[in-house]
Coordinates of C-alpha atoms and ligand atoms in Angstrom, one line a residue:
X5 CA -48.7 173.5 -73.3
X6 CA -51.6 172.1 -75.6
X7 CA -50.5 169.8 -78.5
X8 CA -54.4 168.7 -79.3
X9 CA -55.2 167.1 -82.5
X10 CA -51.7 168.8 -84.1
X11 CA -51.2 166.9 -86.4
X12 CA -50.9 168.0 -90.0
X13 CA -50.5 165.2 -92.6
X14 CA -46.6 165.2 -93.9
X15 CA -45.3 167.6 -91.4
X16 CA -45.1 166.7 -87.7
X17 CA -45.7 169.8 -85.2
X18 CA -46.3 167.5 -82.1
X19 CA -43.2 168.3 -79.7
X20 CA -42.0 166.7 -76.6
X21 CA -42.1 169.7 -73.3
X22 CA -38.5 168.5 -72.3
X23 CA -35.9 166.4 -73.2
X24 CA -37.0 164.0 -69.3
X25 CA -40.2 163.6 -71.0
X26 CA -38.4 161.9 -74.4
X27 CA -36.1 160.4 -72.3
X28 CA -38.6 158.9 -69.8
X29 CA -41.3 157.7 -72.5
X30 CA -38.2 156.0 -74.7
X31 CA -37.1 154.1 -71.6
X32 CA -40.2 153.5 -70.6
X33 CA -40.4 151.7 -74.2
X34 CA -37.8 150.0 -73.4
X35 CA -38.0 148.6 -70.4
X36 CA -40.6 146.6 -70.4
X37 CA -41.6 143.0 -69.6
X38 CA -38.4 141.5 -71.8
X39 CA -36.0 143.4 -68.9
X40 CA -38.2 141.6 -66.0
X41 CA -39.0 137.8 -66.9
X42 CA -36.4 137.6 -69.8
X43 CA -33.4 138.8 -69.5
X44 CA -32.4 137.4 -66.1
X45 CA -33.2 133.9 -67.4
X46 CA -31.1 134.2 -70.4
X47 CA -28.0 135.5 -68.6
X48 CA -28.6 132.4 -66.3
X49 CA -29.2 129.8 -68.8
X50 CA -27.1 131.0 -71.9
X51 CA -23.4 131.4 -70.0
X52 CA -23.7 133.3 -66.7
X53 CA -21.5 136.0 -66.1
X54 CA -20.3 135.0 -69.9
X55 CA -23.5 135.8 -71.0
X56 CA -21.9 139.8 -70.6
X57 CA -19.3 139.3 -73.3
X58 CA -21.4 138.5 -76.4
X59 CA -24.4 140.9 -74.7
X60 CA -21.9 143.7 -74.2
X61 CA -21.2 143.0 -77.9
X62 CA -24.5 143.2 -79.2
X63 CA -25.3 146.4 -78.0
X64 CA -22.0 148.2 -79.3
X65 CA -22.7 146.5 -83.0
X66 CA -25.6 146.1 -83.1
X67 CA -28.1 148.2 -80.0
X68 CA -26.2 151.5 -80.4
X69 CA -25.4 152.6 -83.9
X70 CA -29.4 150.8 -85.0
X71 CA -30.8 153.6 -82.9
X72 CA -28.5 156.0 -83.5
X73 CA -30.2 155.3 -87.3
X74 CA -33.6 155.3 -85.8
X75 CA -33.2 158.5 -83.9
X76 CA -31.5 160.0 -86.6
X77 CA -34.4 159.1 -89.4
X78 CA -37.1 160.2 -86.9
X79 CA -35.5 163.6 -85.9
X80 CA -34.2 164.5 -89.4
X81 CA -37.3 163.2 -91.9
X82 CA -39.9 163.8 -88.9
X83 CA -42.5 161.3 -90.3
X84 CA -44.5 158.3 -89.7
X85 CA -42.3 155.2 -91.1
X86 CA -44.4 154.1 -93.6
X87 CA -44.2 158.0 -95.0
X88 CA -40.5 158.2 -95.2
X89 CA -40.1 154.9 -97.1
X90 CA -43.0 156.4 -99.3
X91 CA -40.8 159.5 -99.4
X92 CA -37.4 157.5 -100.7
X93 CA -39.4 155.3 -102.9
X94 CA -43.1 154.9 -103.5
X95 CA -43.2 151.0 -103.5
X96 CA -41.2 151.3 -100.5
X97 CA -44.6 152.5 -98.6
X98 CA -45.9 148.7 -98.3
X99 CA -42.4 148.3 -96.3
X100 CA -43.3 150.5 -93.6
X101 CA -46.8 148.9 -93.1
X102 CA -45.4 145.5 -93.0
X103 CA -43.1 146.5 -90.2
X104 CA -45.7 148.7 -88.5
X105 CA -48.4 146.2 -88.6
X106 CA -45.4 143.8 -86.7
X107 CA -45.6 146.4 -84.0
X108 CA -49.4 146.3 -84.0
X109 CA -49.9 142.7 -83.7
X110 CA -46.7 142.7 -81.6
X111 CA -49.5 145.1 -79.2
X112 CA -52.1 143.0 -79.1
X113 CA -51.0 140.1 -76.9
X114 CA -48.3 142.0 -75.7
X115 CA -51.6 143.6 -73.8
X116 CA -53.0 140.4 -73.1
X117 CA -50.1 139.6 -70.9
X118 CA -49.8 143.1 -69.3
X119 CA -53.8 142.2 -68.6
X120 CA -52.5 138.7 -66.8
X121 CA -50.1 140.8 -64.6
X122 CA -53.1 142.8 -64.0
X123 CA -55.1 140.2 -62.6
X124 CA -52.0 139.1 -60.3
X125 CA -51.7 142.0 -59.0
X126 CA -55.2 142.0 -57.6
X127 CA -54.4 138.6 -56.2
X128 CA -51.2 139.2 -54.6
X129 CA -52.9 141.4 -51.8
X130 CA -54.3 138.2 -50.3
X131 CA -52.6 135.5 -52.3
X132 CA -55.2 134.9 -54.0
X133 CA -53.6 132.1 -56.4
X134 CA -54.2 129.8 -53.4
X135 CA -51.5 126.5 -52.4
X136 CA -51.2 125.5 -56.4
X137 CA -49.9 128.5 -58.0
X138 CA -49.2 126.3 -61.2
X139 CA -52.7 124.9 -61.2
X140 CA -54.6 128.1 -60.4
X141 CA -52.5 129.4 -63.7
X142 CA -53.5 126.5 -65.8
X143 CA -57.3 126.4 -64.4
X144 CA -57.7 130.1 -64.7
X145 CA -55.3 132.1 -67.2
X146 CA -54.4 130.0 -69.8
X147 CA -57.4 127.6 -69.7
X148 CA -57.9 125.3 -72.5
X149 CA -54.9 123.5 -74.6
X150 CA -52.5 123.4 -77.7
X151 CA -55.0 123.3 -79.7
X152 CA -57.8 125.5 -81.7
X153 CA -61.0 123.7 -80.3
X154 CA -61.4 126.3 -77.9
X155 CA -61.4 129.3 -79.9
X156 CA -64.9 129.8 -79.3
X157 CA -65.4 130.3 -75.4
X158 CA -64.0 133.3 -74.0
X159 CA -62.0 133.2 -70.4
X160 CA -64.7 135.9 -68.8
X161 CA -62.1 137.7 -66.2
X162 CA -58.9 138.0 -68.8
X163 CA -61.8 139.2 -72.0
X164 CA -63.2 142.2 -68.9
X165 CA -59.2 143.1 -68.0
X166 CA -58.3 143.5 -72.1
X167 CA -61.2 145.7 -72.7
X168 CA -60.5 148.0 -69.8
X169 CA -56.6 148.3 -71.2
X170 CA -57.5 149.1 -74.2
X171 CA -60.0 151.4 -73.4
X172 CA -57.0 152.8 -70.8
X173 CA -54.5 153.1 -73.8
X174 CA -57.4 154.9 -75.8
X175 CA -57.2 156.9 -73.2
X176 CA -53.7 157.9 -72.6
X177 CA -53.2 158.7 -76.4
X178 CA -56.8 160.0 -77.8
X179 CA -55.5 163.6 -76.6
X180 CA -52.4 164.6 -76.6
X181 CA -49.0 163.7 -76.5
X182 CA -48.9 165.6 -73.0
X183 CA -50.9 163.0 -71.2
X184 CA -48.2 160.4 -72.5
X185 CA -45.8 162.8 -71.2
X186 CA -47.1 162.9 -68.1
X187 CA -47.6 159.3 -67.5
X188 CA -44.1 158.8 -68.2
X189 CA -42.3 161.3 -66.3
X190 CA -44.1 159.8 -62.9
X191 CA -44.4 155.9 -64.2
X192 CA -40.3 155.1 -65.0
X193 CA -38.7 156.7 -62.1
X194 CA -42.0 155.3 -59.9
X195 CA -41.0 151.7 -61.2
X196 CA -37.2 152.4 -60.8
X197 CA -37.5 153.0 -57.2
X198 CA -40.0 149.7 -56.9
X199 CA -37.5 147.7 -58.0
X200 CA -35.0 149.2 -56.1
X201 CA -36.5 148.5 -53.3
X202 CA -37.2 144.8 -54.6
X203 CA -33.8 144.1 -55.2
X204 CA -32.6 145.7 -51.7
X205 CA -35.2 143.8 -50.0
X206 CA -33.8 140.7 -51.6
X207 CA -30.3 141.1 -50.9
X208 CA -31.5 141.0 -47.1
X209 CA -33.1 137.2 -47.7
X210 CA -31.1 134.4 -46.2
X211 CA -30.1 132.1 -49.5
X212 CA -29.7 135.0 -51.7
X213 CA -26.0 134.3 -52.5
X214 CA -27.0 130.3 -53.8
X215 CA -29.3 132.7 -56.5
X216 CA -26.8 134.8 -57.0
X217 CA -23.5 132.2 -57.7
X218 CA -26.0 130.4 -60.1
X219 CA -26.6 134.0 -62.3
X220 CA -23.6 135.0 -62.4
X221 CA -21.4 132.0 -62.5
X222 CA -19.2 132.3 -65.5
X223 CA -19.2 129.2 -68.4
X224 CA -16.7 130.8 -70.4
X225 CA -16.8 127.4 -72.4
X226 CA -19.9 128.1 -73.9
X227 CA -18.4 131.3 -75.6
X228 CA -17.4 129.5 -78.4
X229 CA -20.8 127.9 -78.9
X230 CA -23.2 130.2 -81.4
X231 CA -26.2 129.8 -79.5
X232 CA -25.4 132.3 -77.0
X233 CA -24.5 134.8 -79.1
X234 CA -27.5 134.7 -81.0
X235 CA -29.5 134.7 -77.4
X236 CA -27.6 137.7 -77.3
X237 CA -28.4 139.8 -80.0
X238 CA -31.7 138.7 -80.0
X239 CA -32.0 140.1 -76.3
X240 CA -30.8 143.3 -77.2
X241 CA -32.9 143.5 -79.9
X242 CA -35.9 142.7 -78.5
X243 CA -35.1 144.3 -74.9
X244 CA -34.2 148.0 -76.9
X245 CA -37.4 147.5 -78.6
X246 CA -35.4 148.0 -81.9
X247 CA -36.8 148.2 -85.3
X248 CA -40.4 148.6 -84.3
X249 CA -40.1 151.9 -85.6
X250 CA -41.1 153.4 -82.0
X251 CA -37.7 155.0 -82.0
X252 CA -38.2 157.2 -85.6
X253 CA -42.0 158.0 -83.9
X254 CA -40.8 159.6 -80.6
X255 CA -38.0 161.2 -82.2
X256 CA -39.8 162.3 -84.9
X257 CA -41.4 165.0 -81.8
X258 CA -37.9 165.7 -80.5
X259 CA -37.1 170.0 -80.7
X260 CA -35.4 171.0 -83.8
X261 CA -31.9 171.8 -80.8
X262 CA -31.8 168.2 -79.5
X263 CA -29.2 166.0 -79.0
X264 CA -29.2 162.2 -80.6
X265 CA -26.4 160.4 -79.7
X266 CA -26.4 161.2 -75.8
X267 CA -30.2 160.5 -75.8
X268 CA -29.4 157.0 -77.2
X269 CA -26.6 156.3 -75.0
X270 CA -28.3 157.0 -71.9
X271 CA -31.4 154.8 -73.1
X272 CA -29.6 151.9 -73.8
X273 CA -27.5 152.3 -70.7
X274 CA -30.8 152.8 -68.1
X275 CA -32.4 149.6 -70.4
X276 CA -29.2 147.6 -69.7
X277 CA -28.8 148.8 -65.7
X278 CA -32.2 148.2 -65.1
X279 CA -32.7 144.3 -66.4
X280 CA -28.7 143.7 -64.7
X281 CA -30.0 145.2 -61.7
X282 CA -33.5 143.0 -61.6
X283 CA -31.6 139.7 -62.3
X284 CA -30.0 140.3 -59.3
X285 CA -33.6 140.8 -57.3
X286 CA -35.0 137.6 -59.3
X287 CA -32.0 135.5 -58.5
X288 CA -31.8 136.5 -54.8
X289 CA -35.8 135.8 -54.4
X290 CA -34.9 132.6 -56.0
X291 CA -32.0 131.4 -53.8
X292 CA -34.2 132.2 -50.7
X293 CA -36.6 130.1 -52.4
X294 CA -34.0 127.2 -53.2
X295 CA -33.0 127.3 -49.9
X296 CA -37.0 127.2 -48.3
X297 CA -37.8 124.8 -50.6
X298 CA -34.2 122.6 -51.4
X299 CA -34.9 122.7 -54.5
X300 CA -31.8 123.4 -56.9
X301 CA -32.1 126.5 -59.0
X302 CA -32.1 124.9 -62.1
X303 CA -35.4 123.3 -61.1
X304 CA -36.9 127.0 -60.3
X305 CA -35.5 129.3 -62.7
X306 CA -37.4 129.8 -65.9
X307 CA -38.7 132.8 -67.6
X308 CA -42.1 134.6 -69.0
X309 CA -45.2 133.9 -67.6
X310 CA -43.6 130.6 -65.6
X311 CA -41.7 132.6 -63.4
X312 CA -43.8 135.6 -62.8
X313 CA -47.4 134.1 -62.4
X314 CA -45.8 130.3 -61.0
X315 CA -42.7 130.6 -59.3
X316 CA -43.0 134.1 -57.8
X317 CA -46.6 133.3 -56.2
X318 CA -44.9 130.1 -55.0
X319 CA -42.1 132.3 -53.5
X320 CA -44.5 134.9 -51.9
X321 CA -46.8 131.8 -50.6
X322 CA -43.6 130.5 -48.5
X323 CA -42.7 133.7 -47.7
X324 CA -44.7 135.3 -45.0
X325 CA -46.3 138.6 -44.5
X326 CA -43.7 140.4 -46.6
X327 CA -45.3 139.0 -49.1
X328 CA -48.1 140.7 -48.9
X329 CA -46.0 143.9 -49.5
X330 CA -43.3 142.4 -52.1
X331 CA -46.1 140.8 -54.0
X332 CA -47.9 143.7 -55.2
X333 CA -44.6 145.7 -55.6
X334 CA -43.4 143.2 -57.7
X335 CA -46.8 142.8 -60.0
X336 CA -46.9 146.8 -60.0
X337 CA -43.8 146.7 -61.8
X338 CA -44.2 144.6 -64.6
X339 CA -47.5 146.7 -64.9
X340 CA -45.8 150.2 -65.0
X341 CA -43.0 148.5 -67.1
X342 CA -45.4 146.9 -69.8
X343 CA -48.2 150.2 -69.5
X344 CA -45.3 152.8 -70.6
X345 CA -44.4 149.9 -73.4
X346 CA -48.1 149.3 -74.4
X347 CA -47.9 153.3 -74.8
X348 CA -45.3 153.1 -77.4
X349 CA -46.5 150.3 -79.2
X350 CA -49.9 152.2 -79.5
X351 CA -48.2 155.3 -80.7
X352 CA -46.2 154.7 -83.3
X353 CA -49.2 152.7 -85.1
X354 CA -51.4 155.4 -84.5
X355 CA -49.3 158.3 -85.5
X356 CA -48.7 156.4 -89.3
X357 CA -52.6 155.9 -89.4
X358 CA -52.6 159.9 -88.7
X359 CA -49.9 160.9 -90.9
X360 CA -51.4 159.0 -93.9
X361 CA -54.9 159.7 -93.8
X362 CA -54.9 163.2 -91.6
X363 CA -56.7 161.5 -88.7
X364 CA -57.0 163.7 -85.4
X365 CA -55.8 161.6 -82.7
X366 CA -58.6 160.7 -81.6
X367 CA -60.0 159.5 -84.5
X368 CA -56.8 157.7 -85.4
X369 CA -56.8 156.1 -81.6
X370 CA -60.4 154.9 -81.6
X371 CA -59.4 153.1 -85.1
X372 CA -56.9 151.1 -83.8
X373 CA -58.3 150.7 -80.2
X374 CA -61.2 148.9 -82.3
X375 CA -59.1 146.8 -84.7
X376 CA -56.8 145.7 -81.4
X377 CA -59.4 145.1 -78.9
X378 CA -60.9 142.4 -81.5
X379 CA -57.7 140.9 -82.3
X380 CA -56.8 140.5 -78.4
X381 CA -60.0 138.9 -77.2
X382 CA -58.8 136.4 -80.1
X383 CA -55.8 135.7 -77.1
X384 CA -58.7 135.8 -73.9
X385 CA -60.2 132.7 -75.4
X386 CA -59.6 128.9 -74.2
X387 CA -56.9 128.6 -77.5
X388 CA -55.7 132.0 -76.2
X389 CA -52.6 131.2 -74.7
X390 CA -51.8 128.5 -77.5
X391 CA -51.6 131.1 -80.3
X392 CA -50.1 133.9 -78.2
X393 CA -47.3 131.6 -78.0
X394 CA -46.8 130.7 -81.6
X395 CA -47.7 134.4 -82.6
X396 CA -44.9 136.0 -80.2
X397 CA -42.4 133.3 -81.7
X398 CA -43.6 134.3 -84.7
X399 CA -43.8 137.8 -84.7
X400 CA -40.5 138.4 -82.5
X401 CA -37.7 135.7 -84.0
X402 CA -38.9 136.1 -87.7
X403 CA -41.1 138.6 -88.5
X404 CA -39.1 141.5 -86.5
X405 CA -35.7 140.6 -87.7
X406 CA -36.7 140.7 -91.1
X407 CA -37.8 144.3 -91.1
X408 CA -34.7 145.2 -89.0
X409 CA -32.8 144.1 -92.0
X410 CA -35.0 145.6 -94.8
X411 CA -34.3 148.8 -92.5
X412 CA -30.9 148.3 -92.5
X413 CA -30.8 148.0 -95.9
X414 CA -33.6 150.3 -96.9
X415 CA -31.5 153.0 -95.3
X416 CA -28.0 152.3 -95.6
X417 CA -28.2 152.1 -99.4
X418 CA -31.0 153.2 -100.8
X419 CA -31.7 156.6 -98.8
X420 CA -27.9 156.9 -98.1
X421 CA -27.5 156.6 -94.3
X422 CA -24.4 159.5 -95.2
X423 CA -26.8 161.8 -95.5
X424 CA -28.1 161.2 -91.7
X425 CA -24.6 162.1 -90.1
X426 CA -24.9 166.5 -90.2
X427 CA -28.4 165.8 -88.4
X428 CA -27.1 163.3 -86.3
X429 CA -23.7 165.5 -85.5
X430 CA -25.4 168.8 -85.4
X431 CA -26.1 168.9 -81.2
X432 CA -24.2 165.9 -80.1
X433 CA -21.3 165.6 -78.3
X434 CA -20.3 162.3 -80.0
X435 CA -20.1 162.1 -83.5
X436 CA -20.9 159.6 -86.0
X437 CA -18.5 158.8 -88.8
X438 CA -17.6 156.1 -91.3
X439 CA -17.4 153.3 -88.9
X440 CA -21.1 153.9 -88.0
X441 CA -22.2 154.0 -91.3
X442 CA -20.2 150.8 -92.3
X443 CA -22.0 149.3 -89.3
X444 CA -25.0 149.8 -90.6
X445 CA -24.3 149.5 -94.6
X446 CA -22.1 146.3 -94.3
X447 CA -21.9 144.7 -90.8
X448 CA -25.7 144.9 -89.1
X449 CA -27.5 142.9 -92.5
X450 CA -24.8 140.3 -92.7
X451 CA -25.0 140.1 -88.9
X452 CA -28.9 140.2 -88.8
X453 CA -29.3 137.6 -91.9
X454 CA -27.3 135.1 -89.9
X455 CA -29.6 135.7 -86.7
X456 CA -32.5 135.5 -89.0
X457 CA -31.5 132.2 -90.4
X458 CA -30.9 131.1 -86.9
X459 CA -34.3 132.0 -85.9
X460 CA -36.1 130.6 -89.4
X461 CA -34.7 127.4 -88.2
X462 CA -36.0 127.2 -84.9
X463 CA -39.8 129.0 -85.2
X464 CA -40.7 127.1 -88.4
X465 CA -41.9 123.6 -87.4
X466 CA -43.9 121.2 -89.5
X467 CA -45.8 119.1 -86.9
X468 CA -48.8 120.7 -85.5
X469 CA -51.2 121.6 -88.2
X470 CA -52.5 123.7 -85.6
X471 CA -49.2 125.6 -85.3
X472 CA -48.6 125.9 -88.9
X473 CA -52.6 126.9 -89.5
X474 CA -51.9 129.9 -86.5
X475 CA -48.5 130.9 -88.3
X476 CA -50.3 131.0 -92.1
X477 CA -53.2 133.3 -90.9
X478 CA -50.2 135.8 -89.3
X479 CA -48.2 135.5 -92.8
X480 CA -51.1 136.7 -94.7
X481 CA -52.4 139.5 -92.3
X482 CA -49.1 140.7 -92.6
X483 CA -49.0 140.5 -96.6
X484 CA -52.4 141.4 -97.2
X485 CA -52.9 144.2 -94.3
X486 CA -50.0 146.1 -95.7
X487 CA -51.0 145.9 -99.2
X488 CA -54.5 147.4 -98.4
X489 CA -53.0 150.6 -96.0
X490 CA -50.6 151.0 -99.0
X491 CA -53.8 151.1 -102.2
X492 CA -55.9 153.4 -99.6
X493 CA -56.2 156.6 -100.9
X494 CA -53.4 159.6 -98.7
X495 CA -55.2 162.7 -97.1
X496 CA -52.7 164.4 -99.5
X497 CA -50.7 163.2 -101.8
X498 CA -48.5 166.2 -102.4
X499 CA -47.6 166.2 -98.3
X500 CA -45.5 163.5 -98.5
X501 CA -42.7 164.7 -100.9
X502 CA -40.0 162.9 -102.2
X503 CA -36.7 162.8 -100.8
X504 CA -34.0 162.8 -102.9
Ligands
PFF25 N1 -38.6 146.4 -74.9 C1 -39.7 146.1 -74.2 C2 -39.6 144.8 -73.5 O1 -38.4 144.4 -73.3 O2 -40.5 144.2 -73.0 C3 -41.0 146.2 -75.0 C4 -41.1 145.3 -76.2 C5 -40.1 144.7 -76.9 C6 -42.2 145.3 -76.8 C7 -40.3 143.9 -78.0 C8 -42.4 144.6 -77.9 C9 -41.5 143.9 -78.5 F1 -41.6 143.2 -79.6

C-alpha cells in the first residue's frame, strides 16, 4: 500500500499498515540511547534496587496516563501539534512550535551522537580505538575544550558521518510513511534479539555477579532523599520520549478501530523491560571488567558517552576475540536504538511543517534536512562537544519539562481532557475515568512544576560566560523560531478549524 505525498493540510490520511508497525516505530521512539547508557547508571547511582520504587512510581503517575493523553490527542484530533493548539486557541499555535522546535533541536545533536556510535562501530571490528580508549576519545571525538574558540574548525570524520545521517533520515522519510514502517518492523525486534544475546553472553563472564550486587543492591535509605525521585521521573520522562509530541504524531496515523490504552501499556512496558534487561548486560560486562582490571565498580560505572565510547572499548580491549564479535553487537545497538529514535524525532517536526504549509513530504523533509544538517555541523566542530553538553542539559531538564507542563495544562483545562475519554474508551479494554483525568488536571503540573524547579536549579549556572552565551542563543531560537512558524502565512486557513 502507497501512502506518497498524502497529505492534505488539516486532515491527516496517512495510515499505519498494522497495528506491529505503530507498535514497532513507537518503541522504537522509545528506546533509544536514554535505555542503553542512561538508565542503567541511574538505577546504580540513585538507590539500586530502590531506584524501582520511585521509577515504578513515575511511570504509573506520571509515564502512563501522559501518553494515554498523547495517544488520545493524536488519534482523536488527528493533527500536527502545533495545529491542534491553533485549533483550541489561535495564540495557542506559538505553543506548539515552541515544543516542536524542542524536538528539533533535541534531533540535531541527538544525531551527532548517533554519528559518534557510528564511527565506533567501524572501529570495533579491529579495535580501532587503540590501548587509550579515553585518549583516542578526547584526541578524536570531542576534540577541542569548554570553550567557544574552536567553533571555527570542523572535526573532518564526525562533519562526513552527520551529513550521510542526515541525508539517511531524508531518506527514510522523503517518501512515505511505509519505508518508516518497514525500517521499524525489522530494526526493534533485530536490536531486541542483539541485546539478548549481549546480556546472555554476559551472564556467562566470570565477575558478572560483583556487576550485578553493585546494580541492584538496594539503599532503601536514600528513599527518603528527593533527589532520587526526581532522577526518577526525569528518567521516565525522558526514556518514554514524552511530551515531544512524537506520541500525538504517530497516533495521529493510527486506523479509525484502534485501541489506545493497550498500545500504551505495552510501549511503556517493552521501554521499561528493555533498559532493566540491558542494565543487567552493562553491569555484568562491568563486573568482568572489575574483576580483570580490580578496579571497584564505582571507579568504572558512569553513563553517556563515558561508558559507551571509554569504558566499553576498555572492556572489549581486555577482553579477547569475543570482542571482536560483542563490540560491533553492542555499537549496532545503540545505532538501531538511536536510528528508529532519530526517525521519530524527524517525523513529527516534519509532519507540522506539512500540515501547516501543505508541504509534500518531500518537500517538507528536504526543509528540515537542510535547517538540521547546518545546526549539527555546529556540534562536529572543536566547541562541538562543549555545547552539545550544555544544549542537551538545556533542552532536556528545562526546556522539555516546561512544555510537558504547558501540555498538561493546555489540555486538561483549556481543551477539557473529559472530552478525550469516548475516543480514548471506544476500542480499549481499559478504560479511563476521573482518576485519569485528575492526574492529568491536578496531579502531573503540580508534580512536573516541582521537577521543573528542581531542574531550573541545577541547569542554570552563572560562571562560564561561555555556558551562559550557549544557553542565551538556545533561549532565543526557541522564542524567536516559534514566533516566525506562527506569523507565516497557513496553506489554508479554513483547514484548521476550531475546536470547540
Ligand atoms: N526515548 C529515547 C531515548 O531514551 O533515548 C529517545 C529520546 C528521548 C530522544 C528524549 C530525545 C529525547 F529528548
Amino acid at each position: 500500500m502507497g501512502n506518497s505525498d498524502d497529505q492534505i493540510q488539516g486532515q491527516q490520511k496517512t495510515r499505519w499498515n498494522s497495528r506491529f508497525a505503530f507498535l514497532m516505530a513507537m518503541i522504537g521512539s522509545a528506546v533509544g540511547l536514554g535505555n542503553i547508557w542512561r538508565f542503567n547508571y541511574v538505577l546504580y547511582s540513585q538507590g539500586g534496587g530502590a531506584f524501582l520504587i520511585p521509577y515504578i512510581t513515575a511511570i504509573i503517575v506520571m509515564g502512563l496516563p501522559f501518553l494515554i493523553l498523547e495517544y488520545g490527542v493524536g488519534y482523536h484530533l488527528r493533527d500536527s501539534l502545533s495545529n491542534i493548539l491553533k485549533r483550541i486557541k489561535p495564540y495557542l499555535e506559538v505553543v506548539g512550535w515552541f515544543i516542536l522546535l524542542i524536538v528539533f533541536l533535541i534531533l540535531t545533536y541527538y544525531l551527532v551522537i548517533v554519528g559518534w556510535d557510528v564511527i565506533y562501530l567501524a572501529l570495533s571490528f579491529f579495535k580501532g580505538w587503540g590501548a587509550d580508549p579515553n585518549m583516542f576519545f578526547s584526541n578524536n571525538i570531542v576534540v577541542g575544550g569548554d570553550d567557544l574558540n574552536s567553533i571555527t574548525s570542523f572535526v573532518l570524520p564526525m562533519s562526513l558521518i552527520t551529513i550521510l545521517l542526515w541525508i539517511v533520515l531524508w531518506y527514510t522519510s522523503c517518501k512515505s510513511i511505509d519505508r518508516i514502517e518497514k525500517i521499524v518492523k525489522s530494526l526493534i525486534p533485530l536490536l531486541f534479539l542483539l541485546m539478548a544475546f549481549i546480556v546472555f553472553y554476559s551472564l556467562t563472564l566470570p565477575g558478572h555477579m560483583i556487576g550485578l550486587q553493585a546494580l541492584f543492591r538496594p539503599k532503601w535509605e536514600l528513599l527518603s532523599d528527593p533527589s532520587i525521585w526526581v532522577a526518577a521521573f526525569g528518567q521516565v520522562l525522558f526514556s518514554l520520549s514524552m511530551g515531544l509530541s512524537i506520541a500525538i504524531t504517530y497516533a495521529s496515523y493510527l486506523p479509525d478501530e484502534s485501541e489506545i490504552t493497550g498500545n500504551v501499556v505495552a510501549v511503556a512496558f517493552s521501554n521499561s523491560f528493555f533498559e532493566l534487561f540491558t542494565a543487567i548486560g552493562v553491569f555484568s560486562i562491568l563486573g568482568y571488567m572489575s574483576l580483570q582490571s580490580g578496579l571497584p565498580i564505582d571507579q568504572l560505572a558512569t553513563s553517556g558517552a563515558g561508558l559507551s565510547f571509554i569504558v566499553f572499548p576498555q572492556v572489549f580491549n581486555v577482553m579477547g576475540n569475543s570482542a571482536y564479535i560483542l563490540g560491533p553487537v553492542f555499537f549496532l545497538c545503540i545505532f538501531f536504538a538511536g536510528l528508529t529514535s532519530l526517525i521519530s524525532l524527524f517525523e513529527t517536526m516534519r509532519n507540522a511543517l506539512s500540515m501547516k504549509f501543505g508541504f509534500t513530504r518531500r518537500k517538507s523533509s528536504t526543509i528540515l534536512t537542510i535547517f538540521g544538517l547546518v545546526i549539527s555541523l555546529v556540534y562536529t566542530t572543536g566547541s562541538g562537544s562543549f555545547i552539545l553538553t550544555i544544549a542537551d542539559a538545556f533542552l532536556n531538564n528545562m526546556a522539555l519539562i516546561l512544555g510537558v507542563i504547558l501540555q498538561a495544562v493546555i489540555f486538561g483545562w483549556m481543551y477539557g481532557v473529559e472530552k478525550l475519554i469516548p475516543a480514548i474508551n471506544k476500542n480499549s479494554k481499559l478504560k479511563v475515568g476521573k482518576t485519569w483525568t485528575a492526574v492529568i488536571k491536578y496531579i502531573l503540573p503540580v508534580i512536573l512544576s516541582l521537577l521543573w524547579i528542581c531542574e531550573v536549579i541545577d541547569v542554570i549556572t552563572f560562571d562560564d560566560i561561555n555556558v551562559l552565551i550557549i544557553q542565551i542563543i538556545i533561549a532565543a531560537i526557541l522564542i524567536i523560531a516559534p514566533i516566525v512558524l506562527t506569523k507565516l502565512p497557513a496553506k489554508d486557513e479554513n483547514s484548521t478549524p476550531k475546536i470547540d
